[in-house]
Amino acid sequence: MLSPTFPQSAEKSLTLKPEVLESREQYCCCHIRLPGDEQRTAAIRVAGKYYSLVKVVKERQQAIEICHRLLAKGRKTLITRIPKGNAIWMFEPDALFEEAAYPVQPAQPPLNAPTCKILGAQSRYQLCQIYLPDLDERLEAILLDGKYYGLFKVVETRQQALELAVKLGRRGDETVITQTEQGKDAIWVLEPDARVVREE
């Protein structure tokens, strides 16, 4: 009796698992231009390769299922964890890097001098919501000194917040730490491309 066989590519895609990048230190956000497309596309750069944004979903399992469907078509994918859930990215071998429209800060600031502010009183900043070019959904944010900082993570202790801020500072991010009403620490990351959500 013959055992059922699968096409080799389909069988291979079932065994492949999409790579999940848990930390923003593992990738760099950017924009790319694809052949035949005049619009800039939100992307990430990982090990010198570019991946375009496919979709943002809330549940990790849903993200994995979408990645499996893309893998079955021969497309390499990645998943990154973001404040609003999981972002799915697809490898673009023909992508062209698109320069940012605003002046870029040096990518490698001195390792011993990450930029991080710790705010004690809420009177110094305003809570708001922002839109980002690579996200369909709103993001919780604060407005401080005319700049918008998107919520990156809430942690239990100040020590955890400082360690995370140092890591983010090493990759060039400007961060702010605030204390929540529950006594936890929130880490916010400067978002130069942010647009504030105007209440109707």
CSV table of C-alpha atoms in Angstrom, one decimal:
chain,number,residue,atom,x,y,z
A,1,MET,CA,0.0,0.0,0.0
A,2,LEU,CA,1.4,3.4,-1.0
A,3,SER,CA,1.6,6.1,1.6
A,4,PRO,CA,0.2,9.5,0.6
A,5,THR,CA,2.8,12.0,-0.5
A,6,PHE,CA,2.9,15.8,-0.4
A,7,PRO,CA,4.5,18.1,-2.9
A,8,GLN,CA,8.0,18.7,-1.6
A,9,SER,CA,7.6,22.5,-1.3
A,10,ALA,CA,4.3,22.1,0.7
A,11,GLU,CA,5.8,19.4,2.9
A,12,LYS,CA,8.8,21.6,3.6
A,13,SER,CA,6.6,24.6,4.5
A,14,LEU,CA,4.9,22.5,7.2
A,15,THR,CA,8.2,21.9,9.0
A,16,LEU,CA,9.5,25.5,8.7
A,17,LYS,CA,8.6,27.8,11.5
A,18,PRO,CA,8.5,31.6,11.0
A,19,GLU,CA,11.3,33.4,12.9
A,20,VAL,CA,10.0,35.6,15.8
A,21,LEU,CA,12.1,38.6,16.8
A,22,GLU,CA,11.2,39.5,20.4
A,23,SER,CA,13.5,42.5,20.8
A,24,ARG,CA,13.8,45.8,18.8
A,25,GLU,CA,17.6,45.3,19.0
A,26,GLN,CA,17.3,42.5,16.5
A,27,TYR,CA,16.0,44.7,13.6
A,28,CYS,CA,16.0,48.2,12.3
A,29,CYS,CA,12.8,50.0,11.1
A,30,CYS,CA,13.1,51.7,7.7
A,31,HIS,CA,11.3,52.3,4.4
A,32,ILE,CA,11.9,50.6,1.0
A,33,ARG,CA,10.8,51.0,-2.5
A,34,LEU,CA,9.8,47.9,-4.5
A,35,PRO,CA,10.3,47.6,-8.3
A,36,GLY,CA,7.4,49.1,-10.2
A,37,ASP,CA,5.9,50.7,-7.1
A,38,GLU,CA,6.1,54.5,-6.6
A,39,GLN,CA,5.0,54.4,-3.0
A,40,ARG,CA,7.4,53.9,0.0
A,41,THR,CA,6.8,50.7,1.9
A,42,ALA,CA,7.3,50.3,5.7
A,43,ALA,CA,10.0,47.7,6.3
A,44,ILE,CA,12.6,46.3,8.7
A,45,ARG,CA,16.2,45.5,8.0
A,46,VAL,CA,17.6,42.2,9.5
A,47,ALA,CA,21.2,41.1,8.7
A,48,GLY,CA,21.3,43.4,5.7
A,49,LYS,CA,18.0,42.0,4.2
A,50,TYR,CA,14.8,43.9,3.8
A,51,TYR,CA,11.3,42.7,4.8
A,52,SER,CA,8.1,44.6,3.9
A,53,LEU,CA,5.2,44.9,6.3
A,54,VAL,CA,2.4,42.5,5.4
A,55,LYS,CA,-0.1,42.9,8.3
A,56,VAL,CA,-0.4,43.5,12.0
A,57,VAL,CA,-2.6,41.1,14.1
A,58,LYS,CA,-3.3,40.8,17.8
A,59,GLU,CA,-2.8,37.1,18.3
A,60,ARG,CA,0.5,35.3,17.9
A,61,GLN,CA,-1.2,32.1,16.6
A,62,GLN,CA,-2.9,34.1,13.8
A,63,ALA,CA,0.4,35.6,12.8
A,64,ILE,CA,2.0,32.2,12.6
A,65,GLU,CA,-0.9,30.8,10.5
A,66,ILE,CA,-0.5,33.7,8.0
A,67,CYS,CA,3.3,33.1,7.9
A,68,HIS,CA,2.7,29.4,7.1
A,69,ARG,CA,0.5,30.4,4.2
A,70,LEU,CA,3.2,32.7,2.8
A,71,LEU,CA,5.9,30.0,3.4
A,72,ALA,CA,3.8,27.6,1.4
A,73,LYS,CA,4.1,30.0,-1.5
A,74,GLY,CA,7.8,30.1,-1.1
A,75,ARG,CA,8.0,33.5,0.7
A,76,LYS,CA,10.3,33.9,3.7
A,77,THR,CA,8.7,35.7,6.7
A,78,LEU,CA,9.4,37.2,10.1
A,79,ILE,CA,7.2,38.1,13.1
A,80,THR,CA,8.0,41.0,15.4
A,81,ARG,CA,6.4,41.7,18.7
A,82,ILE,CA,5.0,45.3,18.9
A,83,PRO,CA,2.8,47.0,21.5
A,84,LYS,CA,-0.4,46.4,19.5
A,85,GLY,CA,0.3,42.7,18.9
A,86,ASN,CA,2.4,41.0,16.2
A,87,ALA,CA,3.7,42.4,12.9
A,88,ILE,CA,4.2,40.1,9.9
A,89,TRP,CA,7.0,40.9,7.5
A,90,MET,CA,7.9,39.3,4.1
A,91,PHE,CA,11.4,39.1,2.6
A,92,GLU,CA,11.9,41.4,-0.4
A,93,PRO,CA,15.0,40.4,-2.3
A,94,ASP,CA,14.6,43.2,-4.9
A,95,ALA,CA,13.9,46.0,-2.4
A,96,LEU,CA,15.7,49.3,-2.6
A,97,PHE,CA,16.4,51.3,0.6
A,98,GLU,CA,14.5,54.5,0.7
A,99,GLU,CA,16.2,57.4,2.6
A,100,ALA,CA,14.1,59.0,5.4
A,101,ALA,CA,12.4,62.3,4.7
A,102,TYR,CA,13.8,63.8,7.9
A,103,PRO,CA,17.3,64.1,9.3
A,104,VAL,CA,18.4,60.8,10.8
A,105,GLN,CA,20.2,60.7,14.2
A,106,PRO,CA,23.5,58.8,14.2
A,107,ALA,CA,22.7,55.1,14.4
A,108,GLN,CA,25.4,54.4,16.9
A,109,PRO,CA,25.5,56.8,19.8
A,110,PRO,CA,28.2,56.3,22.5
A,111,LEU,CA,27.3,53.1,24.4
A,112,ASN,CA,27.9,54.7,27.7
A,113,ALA,CA,25.4,57.6,27.0
A,114,PRO,CA,22.0,56.3,26.0
A,115,THR,CA,19.3,59.1,26.0
A,116,CYS,CA,16.7,58.4,28.6
A,117,LYS,CA,14.5,60.7,30.7
A,118,ILE,CA,12.7,59.6,33.9
A,119,LEU,CA,9.6,61.7,34.6
A,120,GLY,CA,8.2,61.9,38.0
A,121,ALA,CA,5.1,64.1,37.7
A,122,GLN,CA,2.5,63.8,35.0
A,123,SER,CA,2.2,67.6,34.7
A,124,ARG,CA,5.3,67.5,32.4
A,125,TYR,CA,3.7,65.4,29.7
A,126,GLN,CA,0.3,64.8,28.1
A,127,LEU,CA,-1.2,61.4,27.4
A,128,CYS,CA,-2.5,60.9,23.8
A,129,GLN,CA,-2.8,58.5,20.9
A,130,ILE,CA,-0.7,58.5,17.7
A,131,TYR,CA,-0.6,56.9,14.3
A,132,LEU,CA,2.6,55.5,12.9
A,133,PRO,CA,3.3,54.9,9.1
A,134,ASP,CA,3.9,51.1,9.7
A,135,LEU,CA,0.9,50.5,12.0
A,136,ASP,CA,-2.8,50.4,11.1
A,137,GLU,CA,-3.9,50.9,14.7
A,138,ARG,CA,-3.6,53.7,17.2
A,139,LEU,CA,-0.8,53.6,19.7
A,140,GLU,CA,-0.8,55.0,23.2
A,141,ALA,CA,1.7,57.8,23.5
A,142,ILE,CA,2.8,60.8,25.5
A,143,LEU,CA,3.6,64.4,24.3
A,144,LEU,CA,6.7,65.8,25.9
A,145,ASP,CA,8.5,69.0,24.8
A,146,GLY,CA,6.7,68.9,21.5
A,147,LYS,CA,7.8,65.3,20.7
A,148,TYR,CA,5.6,62.2,20.6
A,149,TYR,CA,6.8,59.0,22.4
A,150,GLY,CA,5.0,55.8,21.7
A,151,LEU,CA,4.4,53.2,24.4
A,152,PHE,CA,7.0,50.4,24.0
A,153,LYS,CA,6.4,48.3,27.2
A,154,VAL,CA,5.2,48.3,30.8
A,155,VAL,CA,7.5,46.5,33.3
A,156,GLU,CA,7.2,45.7,37.0
A,157,THR,CA,10.4,47.4,38.3
A,158,ARG,CA,12.5,50.5,37.7
A,159,GLN,CA,15.5,48.2,37.3
A,160,GLN,CA,13.8,46.4,34.3
A,161,ALA,CA,12.8,49.8,32.8
A,162,LEU,CA,16.4,51.1,33.0
A,163,GLU,CA,17.9,48.0,31.5
A,164,LEU,CA,15.5,48.1,28.6
A,165,ALA,CA,16.1,51.9,28.1
A,166,VAL,CA,19.8,51.2,27.9
A,167,LYS,CA,19.3,48.5,25.3
A,168,LEU,CA,17.1,50.8,23.3
A,169,GLY,CA,19.5,53.7,23.7
A,170,ARG,CA,22.4,51.6,22.3
A,171,ARG,CA,20.5,51.2,19.0
A,172,GLY,CA,19.8,54.9,18.8
A,173,ASP,CA,16.3,55.2,20.3
A,174,GLU,CA,15.5,58.1,22.6
A,175,THR,CA,13.4,56.9,25.5
A,176,VAL,CA,11.3,58.2,28.4
A,177,ILE,CA,10.3,56.3,31.6
A,178,THR,CA,7.1,57.2,33.5
A,179,GLN,CA,5.4,55.6,36.5
A,180,THR,CA,1.8,54.2,36.0
A,181,GLU,CA,-1.0,54.5,38.6
A,182,GLN,CA,-0.4,50.8,39.5
A,183,GLY,CA,3.2,51.6,40.5
A,184,LYS,CA,4.8,50.0,37.4
A,185,ASP,CA,7.2,51.7,34.9
A,186,ALA,CA,6.2,52.5,31.3
A,187,ILE,CA,8.9,52.8,28.6
A,188,TRP,CA,8.1,55.2,25.8
A,189,VAL,CA,10.2,55.5,22.5
A,190,LEU,CA,10.5,58.7,20.4
A,191,GLU,CA,8.5,58.4,17.2
A,192,PRO,CA,9.6,61.1,14.8
A,193,ASP,CA,7.0,60.0,12.1
A,194,ALA,CA,4.1,60.1,14.5
A,195,ARG,CA,0.8,61.8,13.7
A,196,VAL,CA,-1.4,62.6,16.7
A,197,VAL,CA,-5.0,61.2,16.7
A,198,ARG,CA,-7.4,64.2,16.7
A,199,GLU,CA,-10.6,63.5,18.7
A,200,GLU,CA,-13.7,64.2,16.6
